[in-house]
PDB file of C-alpha atoms and ligand atoms in Angstrom:
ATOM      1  CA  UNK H   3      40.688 -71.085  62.429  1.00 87.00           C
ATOM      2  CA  UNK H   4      39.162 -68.283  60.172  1.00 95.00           C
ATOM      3  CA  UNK H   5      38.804 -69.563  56.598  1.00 97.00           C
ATOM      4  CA  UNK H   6      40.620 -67.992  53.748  1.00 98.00           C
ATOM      5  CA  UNK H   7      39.436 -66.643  51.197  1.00 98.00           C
ATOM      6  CA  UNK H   8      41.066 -64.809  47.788  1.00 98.00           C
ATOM      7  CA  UNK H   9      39.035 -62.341  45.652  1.00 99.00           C
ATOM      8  CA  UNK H  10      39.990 -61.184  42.344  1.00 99.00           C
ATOM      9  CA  UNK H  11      38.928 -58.365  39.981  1.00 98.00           C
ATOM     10  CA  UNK H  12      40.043 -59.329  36.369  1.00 98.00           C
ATOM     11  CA  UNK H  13      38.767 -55.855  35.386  1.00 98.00           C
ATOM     12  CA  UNK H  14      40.224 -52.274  34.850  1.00 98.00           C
ATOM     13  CA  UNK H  15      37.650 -49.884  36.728  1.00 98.00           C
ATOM     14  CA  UNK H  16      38.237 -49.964  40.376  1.00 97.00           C
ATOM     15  CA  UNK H  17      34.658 -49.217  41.793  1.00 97.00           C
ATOM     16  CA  UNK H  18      32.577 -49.828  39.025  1.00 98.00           C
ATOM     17  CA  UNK H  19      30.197 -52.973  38.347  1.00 98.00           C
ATOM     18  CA  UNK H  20      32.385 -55.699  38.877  1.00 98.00           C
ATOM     19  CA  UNK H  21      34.462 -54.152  41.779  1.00 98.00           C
ATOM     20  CA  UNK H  22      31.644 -53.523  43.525  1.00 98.00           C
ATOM     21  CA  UNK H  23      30.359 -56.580  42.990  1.00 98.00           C
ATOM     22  CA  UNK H  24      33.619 -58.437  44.154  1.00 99.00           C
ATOM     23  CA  UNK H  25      33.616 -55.795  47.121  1.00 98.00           C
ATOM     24  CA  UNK H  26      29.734 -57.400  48.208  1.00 98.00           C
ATOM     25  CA  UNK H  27      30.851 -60.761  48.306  1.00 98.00           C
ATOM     26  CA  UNK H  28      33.665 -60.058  50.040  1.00 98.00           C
ATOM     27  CA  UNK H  29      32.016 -57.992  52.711  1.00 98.00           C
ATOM     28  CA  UNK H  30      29.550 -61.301  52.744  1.00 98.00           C
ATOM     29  CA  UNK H  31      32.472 -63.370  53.096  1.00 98.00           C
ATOM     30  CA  UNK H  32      33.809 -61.460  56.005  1.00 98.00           C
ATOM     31  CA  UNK H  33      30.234 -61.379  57.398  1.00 98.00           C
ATOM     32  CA  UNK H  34      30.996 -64.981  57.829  1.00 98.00           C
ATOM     33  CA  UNK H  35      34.293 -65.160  58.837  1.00 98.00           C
ATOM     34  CA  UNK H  36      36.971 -65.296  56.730  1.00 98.00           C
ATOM     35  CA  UNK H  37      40.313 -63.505  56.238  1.00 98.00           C
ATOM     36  CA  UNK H  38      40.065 -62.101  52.434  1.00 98.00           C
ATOM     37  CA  UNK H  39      43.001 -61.031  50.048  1.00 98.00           C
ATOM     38  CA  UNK H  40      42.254 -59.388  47.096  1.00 98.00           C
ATOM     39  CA  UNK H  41      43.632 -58.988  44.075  1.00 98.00           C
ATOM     40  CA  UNK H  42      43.452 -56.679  40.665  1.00 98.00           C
ATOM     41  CA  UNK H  43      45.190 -57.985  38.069  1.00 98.00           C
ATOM     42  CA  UNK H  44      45.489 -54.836  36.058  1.00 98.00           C
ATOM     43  CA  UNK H  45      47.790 -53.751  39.341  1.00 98.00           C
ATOM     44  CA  UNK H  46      49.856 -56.757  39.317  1.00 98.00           C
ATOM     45  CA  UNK H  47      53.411 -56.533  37.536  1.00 98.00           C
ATOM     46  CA  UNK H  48      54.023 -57.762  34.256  1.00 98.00           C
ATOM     47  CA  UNK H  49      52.020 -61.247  33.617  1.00 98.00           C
ATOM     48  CA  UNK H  50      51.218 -63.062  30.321  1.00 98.00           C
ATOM     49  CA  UNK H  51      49.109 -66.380  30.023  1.00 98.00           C
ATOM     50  CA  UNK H  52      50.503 -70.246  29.977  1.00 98.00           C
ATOM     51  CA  UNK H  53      53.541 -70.554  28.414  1.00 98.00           C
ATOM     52  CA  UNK H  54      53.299 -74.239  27.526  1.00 98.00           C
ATOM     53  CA  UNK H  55      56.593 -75.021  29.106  1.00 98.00           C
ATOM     54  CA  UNK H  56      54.690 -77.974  30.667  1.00 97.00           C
ATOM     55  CA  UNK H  57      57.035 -77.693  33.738  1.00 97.00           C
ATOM     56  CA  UNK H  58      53.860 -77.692  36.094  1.00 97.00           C
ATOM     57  CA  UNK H  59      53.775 -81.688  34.465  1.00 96.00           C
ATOM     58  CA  UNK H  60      57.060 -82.435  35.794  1.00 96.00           C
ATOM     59  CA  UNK H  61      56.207 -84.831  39.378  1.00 94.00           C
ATOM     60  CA  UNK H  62      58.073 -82.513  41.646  1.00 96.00           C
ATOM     61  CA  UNK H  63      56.227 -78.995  41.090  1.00 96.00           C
ATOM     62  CA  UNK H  64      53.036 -80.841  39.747  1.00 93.00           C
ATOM     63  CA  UNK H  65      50.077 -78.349  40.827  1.00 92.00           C
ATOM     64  CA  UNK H  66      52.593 -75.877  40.661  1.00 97.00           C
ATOM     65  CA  UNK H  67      52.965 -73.448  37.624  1.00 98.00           C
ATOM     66  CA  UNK H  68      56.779 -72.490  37.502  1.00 98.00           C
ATOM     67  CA  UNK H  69      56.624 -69.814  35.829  1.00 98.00           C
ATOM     68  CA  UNK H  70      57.394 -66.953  37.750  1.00 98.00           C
ATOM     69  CA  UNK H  71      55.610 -62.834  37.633  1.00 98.00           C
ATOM     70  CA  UNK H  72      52.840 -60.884  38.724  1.00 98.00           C
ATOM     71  CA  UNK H  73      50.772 -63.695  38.800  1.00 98.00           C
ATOM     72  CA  UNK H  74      52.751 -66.255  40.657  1.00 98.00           C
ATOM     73  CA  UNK H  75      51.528 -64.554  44.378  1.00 98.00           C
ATOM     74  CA  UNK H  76      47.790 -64.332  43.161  1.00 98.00           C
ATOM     75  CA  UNK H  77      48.384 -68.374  42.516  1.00 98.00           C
ATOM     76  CA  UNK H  78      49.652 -69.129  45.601  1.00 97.00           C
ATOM     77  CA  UNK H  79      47.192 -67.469  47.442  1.00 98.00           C
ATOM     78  CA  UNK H  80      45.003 -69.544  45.638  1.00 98.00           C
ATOM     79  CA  UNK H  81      46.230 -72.615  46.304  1.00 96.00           C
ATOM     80  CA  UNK H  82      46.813 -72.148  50.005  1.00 96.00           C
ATOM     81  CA  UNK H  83      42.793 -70.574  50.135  1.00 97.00           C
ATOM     82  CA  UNK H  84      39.295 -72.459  50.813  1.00 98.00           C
ATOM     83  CA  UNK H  85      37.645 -70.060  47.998  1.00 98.00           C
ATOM     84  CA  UNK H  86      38.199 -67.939  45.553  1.00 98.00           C
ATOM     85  CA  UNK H  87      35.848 -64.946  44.137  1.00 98.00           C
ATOM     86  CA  UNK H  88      36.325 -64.314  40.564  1.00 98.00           C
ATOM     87  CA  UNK H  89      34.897 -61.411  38.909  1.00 99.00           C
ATOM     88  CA  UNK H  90      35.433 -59.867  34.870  1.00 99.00           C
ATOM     89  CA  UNK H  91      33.951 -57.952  32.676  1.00 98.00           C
ATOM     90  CA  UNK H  92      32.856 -59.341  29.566  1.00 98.00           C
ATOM     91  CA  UNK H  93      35.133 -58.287  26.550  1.00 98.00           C
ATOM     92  CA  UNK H  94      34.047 -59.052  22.782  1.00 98.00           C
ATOM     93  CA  UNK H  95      31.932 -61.945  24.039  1.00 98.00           C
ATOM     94  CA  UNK H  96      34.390 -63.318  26.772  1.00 98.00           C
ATOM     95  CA  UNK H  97      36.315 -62.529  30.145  1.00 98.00           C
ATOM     96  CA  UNK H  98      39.123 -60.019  30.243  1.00 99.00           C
ATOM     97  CA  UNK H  99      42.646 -61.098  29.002  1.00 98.00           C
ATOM     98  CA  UNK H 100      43.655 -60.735  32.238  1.00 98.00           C
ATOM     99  CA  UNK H 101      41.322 -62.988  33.549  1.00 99.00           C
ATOM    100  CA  UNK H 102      41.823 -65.585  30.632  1.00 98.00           C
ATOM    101  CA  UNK H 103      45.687 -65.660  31.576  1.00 98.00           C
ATOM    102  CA  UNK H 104      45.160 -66.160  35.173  1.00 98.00           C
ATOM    103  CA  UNK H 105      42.119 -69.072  34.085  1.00 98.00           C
ATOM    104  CA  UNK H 106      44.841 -70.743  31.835  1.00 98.00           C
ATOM    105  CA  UNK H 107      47.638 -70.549  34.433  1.00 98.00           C
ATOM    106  CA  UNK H 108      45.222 -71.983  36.880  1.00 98.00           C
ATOM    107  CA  UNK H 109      43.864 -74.269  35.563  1.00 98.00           C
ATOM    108  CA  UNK H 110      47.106 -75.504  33.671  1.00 98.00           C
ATOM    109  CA  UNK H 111      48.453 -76.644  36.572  1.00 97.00           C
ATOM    110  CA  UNK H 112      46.264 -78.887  38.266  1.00 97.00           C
ATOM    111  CA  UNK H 113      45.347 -80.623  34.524  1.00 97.00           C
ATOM    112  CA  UNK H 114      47.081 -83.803  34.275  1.00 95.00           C
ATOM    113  CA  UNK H 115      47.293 -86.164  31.062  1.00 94.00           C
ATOM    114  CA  UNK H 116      46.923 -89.351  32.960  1.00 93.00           C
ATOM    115  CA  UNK H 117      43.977 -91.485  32.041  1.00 93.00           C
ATOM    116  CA  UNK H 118      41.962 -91.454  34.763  1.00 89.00           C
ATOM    117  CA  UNK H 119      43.349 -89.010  36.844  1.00 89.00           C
ATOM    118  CA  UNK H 120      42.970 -86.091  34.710  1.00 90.00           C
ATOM    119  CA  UNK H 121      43.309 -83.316  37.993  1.00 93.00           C
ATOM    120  CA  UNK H 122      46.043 -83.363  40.637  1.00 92.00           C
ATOM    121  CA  UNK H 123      44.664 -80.494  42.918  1.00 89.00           C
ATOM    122  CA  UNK H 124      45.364 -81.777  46.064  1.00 85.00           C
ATOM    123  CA  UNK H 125      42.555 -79.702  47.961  1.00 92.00           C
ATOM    124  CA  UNK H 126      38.878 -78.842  46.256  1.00 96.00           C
ATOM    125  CA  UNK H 127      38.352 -75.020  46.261  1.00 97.00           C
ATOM    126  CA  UNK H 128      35.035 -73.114  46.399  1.00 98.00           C
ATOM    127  CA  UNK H 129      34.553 -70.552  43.521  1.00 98.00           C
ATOM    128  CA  UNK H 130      32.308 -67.810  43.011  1.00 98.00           C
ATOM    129  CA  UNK H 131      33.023 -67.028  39.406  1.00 98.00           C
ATOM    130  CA  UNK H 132      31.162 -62.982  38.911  1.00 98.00           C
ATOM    131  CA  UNK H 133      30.600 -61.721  35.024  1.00 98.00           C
ATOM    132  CA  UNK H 134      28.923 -58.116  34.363  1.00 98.00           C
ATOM    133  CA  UNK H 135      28.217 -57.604  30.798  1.00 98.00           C
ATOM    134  CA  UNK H 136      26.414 -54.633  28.803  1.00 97.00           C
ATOM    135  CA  UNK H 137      24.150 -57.573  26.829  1.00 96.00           C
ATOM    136  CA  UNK H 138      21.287 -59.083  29.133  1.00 95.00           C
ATOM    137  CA  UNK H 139      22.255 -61.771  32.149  1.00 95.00           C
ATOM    138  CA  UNK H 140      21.244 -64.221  29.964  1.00 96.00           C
ATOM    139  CA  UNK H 141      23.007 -63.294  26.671  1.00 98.00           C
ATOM    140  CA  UNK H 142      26.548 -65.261  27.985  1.00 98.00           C
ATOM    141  CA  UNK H 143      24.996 -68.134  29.833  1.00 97.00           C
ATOM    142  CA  UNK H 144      26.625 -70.741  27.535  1.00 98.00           C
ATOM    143  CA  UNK H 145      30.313 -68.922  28.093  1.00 98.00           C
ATOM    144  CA  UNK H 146      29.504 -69.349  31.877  1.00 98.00           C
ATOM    145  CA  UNK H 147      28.548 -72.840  31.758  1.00 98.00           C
ATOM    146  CA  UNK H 148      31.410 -73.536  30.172  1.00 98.00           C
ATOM    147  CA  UNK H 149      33.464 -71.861  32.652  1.00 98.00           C
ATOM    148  CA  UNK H 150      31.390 -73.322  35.541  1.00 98.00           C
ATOM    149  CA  UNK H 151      32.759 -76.960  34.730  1.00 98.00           C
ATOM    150  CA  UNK H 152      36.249 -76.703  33.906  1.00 98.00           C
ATOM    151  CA  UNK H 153      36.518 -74.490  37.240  1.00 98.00           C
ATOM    152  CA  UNK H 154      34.117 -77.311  38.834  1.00 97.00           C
ATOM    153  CA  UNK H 155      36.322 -80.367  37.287  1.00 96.00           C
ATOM    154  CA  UNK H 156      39.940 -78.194  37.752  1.00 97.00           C
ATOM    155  CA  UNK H 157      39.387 -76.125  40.726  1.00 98.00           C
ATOM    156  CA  UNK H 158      36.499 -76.854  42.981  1.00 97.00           C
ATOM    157  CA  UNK H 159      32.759 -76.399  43.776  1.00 98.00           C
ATOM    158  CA  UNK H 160      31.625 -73.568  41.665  1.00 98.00           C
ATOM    159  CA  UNK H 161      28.381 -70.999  41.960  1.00 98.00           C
ATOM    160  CA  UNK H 162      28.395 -68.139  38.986  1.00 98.00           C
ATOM    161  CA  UNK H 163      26.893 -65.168  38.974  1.00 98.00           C
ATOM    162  CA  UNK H 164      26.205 -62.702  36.209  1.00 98.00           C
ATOM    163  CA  UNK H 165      24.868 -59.202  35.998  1.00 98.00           C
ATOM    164  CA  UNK H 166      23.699 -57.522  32.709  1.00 98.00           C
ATOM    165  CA  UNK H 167      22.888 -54.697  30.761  1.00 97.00           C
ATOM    166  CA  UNK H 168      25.310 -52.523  33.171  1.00 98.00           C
ATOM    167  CA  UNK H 169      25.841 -49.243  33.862  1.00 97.00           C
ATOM    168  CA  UNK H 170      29.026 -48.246  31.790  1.00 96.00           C
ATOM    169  CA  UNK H 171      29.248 -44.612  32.814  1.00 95.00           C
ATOM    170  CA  UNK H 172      27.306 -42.192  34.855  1.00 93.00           C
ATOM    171  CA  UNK H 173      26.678 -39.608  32.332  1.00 92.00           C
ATOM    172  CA  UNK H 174      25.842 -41.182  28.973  1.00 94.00           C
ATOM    173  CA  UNK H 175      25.094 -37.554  27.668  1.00 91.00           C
ATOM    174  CA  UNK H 176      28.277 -35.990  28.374  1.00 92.00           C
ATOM    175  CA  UNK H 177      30.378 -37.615  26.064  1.00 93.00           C
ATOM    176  CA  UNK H 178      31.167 -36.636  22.126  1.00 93.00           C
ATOM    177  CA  UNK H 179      30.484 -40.103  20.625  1.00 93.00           C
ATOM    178  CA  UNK H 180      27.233 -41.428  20.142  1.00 92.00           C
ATOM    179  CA  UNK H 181      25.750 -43.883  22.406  1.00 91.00           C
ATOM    180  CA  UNK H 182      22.745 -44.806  20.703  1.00 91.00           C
ATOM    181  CA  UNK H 183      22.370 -48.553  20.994  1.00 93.00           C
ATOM    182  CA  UNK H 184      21.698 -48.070  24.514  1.00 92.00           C
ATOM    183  CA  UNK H 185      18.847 -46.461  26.246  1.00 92.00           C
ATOM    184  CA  UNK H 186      20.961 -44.663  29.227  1.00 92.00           C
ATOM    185  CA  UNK H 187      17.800 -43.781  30.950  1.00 94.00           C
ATOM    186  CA  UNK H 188      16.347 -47.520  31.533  1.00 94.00           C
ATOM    187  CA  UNK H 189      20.283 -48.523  32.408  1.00 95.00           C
ATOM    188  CA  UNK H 190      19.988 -45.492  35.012  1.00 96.00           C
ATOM    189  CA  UNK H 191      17.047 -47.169  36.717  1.00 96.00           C
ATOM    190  CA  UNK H 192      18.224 -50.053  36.402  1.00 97.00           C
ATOM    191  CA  UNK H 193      21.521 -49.410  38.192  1.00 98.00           C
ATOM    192  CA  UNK H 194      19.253 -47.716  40.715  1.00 97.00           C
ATOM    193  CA  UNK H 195      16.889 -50.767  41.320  1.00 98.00           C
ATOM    194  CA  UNK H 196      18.004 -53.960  39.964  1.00 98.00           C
ATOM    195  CA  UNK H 197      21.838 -53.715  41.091  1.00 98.00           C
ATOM    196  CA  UNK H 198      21.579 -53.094  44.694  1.00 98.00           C
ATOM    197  CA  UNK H 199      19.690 -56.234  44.681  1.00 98.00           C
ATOM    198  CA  UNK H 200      22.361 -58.044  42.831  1.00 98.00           C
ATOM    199  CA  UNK H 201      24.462 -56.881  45.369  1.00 98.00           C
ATOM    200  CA  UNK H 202      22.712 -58.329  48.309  1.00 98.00           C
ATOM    201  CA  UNK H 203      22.441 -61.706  46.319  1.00 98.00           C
ATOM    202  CA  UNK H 204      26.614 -61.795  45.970  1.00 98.00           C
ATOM    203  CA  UNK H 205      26.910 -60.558  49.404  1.00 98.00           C
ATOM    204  CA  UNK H 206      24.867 -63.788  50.356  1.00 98.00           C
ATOM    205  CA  UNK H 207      26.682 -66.008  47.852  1.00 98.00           C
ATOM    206  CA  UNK H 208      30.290 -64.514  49.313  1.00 98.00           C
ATOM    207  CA  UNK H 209      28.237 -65.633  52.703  1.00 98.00           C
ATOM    208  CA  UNK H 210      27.954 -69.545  51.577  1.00 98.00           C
ATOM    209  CA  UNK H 211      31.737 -69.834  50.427  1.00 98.00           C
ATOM    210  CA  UNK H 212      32.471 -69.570  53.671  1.00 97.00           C
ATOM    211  CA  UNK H 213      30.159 -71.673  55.220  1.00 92.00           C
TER     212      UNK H 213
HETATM  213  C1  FMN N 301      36.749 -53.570  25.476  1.00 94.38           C
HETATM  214  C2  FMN N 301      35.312 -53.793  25.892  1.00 94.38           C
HETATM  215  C3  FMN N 301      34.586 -54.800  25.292  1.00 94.38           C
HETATM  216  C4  FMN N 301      33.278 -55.073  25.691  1.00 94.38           C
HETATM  217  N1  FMN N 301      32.596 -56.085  25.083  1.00 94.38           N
HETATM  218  C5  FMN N 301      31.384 -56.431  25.525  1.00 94.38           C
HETATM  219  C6  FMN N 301      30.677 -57.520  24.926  1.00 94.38           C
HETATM  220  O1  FMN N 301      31.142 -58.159  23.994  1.00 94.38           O
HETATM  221  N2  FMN N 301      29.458 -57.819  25.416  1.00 94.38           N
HETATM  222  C7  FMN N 301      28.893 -57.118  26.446  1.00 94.38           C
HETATM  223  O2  FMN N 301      27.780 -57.465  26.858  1.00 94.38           O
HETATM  224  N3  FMN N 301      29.526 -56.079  27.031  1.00 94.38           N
HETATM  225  C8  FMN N 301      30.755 -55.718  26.598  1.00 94.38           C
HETATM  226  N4  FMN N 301      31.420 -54.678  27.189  1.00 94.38           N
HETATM  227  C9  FMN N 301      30.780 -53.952  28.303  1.00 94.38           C
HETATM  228  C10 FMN N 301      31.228 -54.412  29.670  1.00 94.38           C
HETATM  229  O3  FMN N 301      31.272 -55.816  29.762  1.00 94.38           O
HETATM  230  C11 FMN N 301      30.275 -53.919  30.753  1.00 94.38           C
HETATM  231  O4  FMN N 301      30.080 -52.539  30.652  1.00 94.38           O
HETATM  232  C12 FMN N 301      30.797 -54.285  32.133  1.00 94.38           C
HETATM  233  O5  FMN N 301      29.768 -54.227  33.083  1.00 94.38           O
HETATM  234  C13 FMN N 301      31.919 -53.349  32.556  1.00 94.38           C
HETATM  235  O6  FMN N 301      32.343 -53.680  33.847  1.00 94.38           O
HETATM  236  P1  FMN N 301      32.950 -52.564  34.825  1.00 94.38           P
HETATM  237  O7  FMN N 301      31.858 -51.554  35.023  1.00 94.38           O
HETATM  238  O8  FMN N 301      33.312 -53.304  36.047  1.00 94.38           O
HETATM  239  O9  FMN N 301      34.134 -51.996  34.115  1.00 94.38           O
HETATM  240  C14 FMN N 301      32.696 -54.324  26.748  1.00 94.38           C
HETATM  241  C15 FMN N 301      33.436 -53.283  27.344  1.00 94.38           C
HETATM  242  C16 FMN N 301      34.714 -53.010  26.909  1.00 94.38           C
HETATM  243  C17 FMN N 301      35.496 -51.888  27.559  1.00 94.38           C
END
């Protein structure tokens, strides 16, 4: 049976760096065999974060958060999936809202305050947690880290892969603000030379949450 798999874009811009990104390993995850569903959470109906109602604690929907909206179907295609691809921008310094109130629902859930058996997800899951950022791949690697274990302790196996100093539009010159931090040329070539390789490395990594 074909392995399932559930990809998520926590950002706005359909077919910009992330999406494309997501869209790599999820042709890489295909490649390999699996059925993919994806995701975007800015098309979802109305959503908000944890509510601390703690009713995912209760024994009978443990692993379950209760609360039902737009995210409740992205959560249980989770849970029913053998990996999940994760991709957001980073905003001020971190992932997107929308990513940070699908992380807390998710995670929420299959947290536990027993000693000794602090997670009660009943299956591991395979995540490939994507971040594209204007600052250089290794400006956020602390924030990923981070990330990396609670999704490794909470969710399952998890790989994380980051791509910097983006392109952020095609035309830096035809705007009438200033762009000056950046130098739009050097982003240009880099979106030319460094990102299609970044896109073959995701396609590969969406290749090994399959296998
Ligand atoms: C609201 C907002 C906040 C941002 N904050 C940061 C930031 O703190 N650090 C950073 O490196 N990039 C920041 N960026 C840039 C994006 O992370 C970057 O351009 C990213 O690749 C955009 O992804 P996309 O092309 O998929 O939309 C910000 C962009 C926006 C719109």
């Amino acid at each position: 049976m074909s392995k399932k798999i559930v990809a998520v874009n926590a950002g706005p811009r359909k077919g910009w760096n992330t999406d494309m990104l997501i869209n790599e390993a999820i042709k890489g995850a295909k490649s390999a065999g699996a059925e993919v569903e994806k995701f975007n959470l800015f098309r979802l109906e109305r959503y908000t974060g944890c509510i601390s109602c703690f009713g995912c604690k209760k024994e009978k929907f443990k692993g379950h958060c209760i609360c039902r909206d737009g995210l409740t179907p992205v959560l249980d295609a989770i849970r029913e999936s053998d990996g999940v691809i994760i991709g957001s921008p980073n905003y001020l310094g971190d992932m997107t809202a929308s990513f940070r109130a699908l992380y807390e629902r998710l995670i929420f859930q299959n947290l536990t305050y027993k000693a000794g058996t602090p997670c009660c997800n009943q299956r591991r899951i395979s995540v490939l947690l994507i971040m594209t950022s204007n600052a250089p791949d290794t400006a956020y690697m602390g924030l990923l880290q981070n990330y990396q274990n609670v999704f490794n302790r909470f969710v399952g196996p998890t790989k994380i892969f980051v791509s910097g100093n983006t392109l952020q539009l095609k035309d830096y010159s035809k705007t009438d603000w200033e762009w000056s931090i950046f130098n739009p040329e050097q982003k240009k070539l880099r979106h030319e030379t460094v990102f299609p390789k970044e896109c073959k490395k995701v396609y590969n990594l969406g290749v090994e949450l399959v296998l």
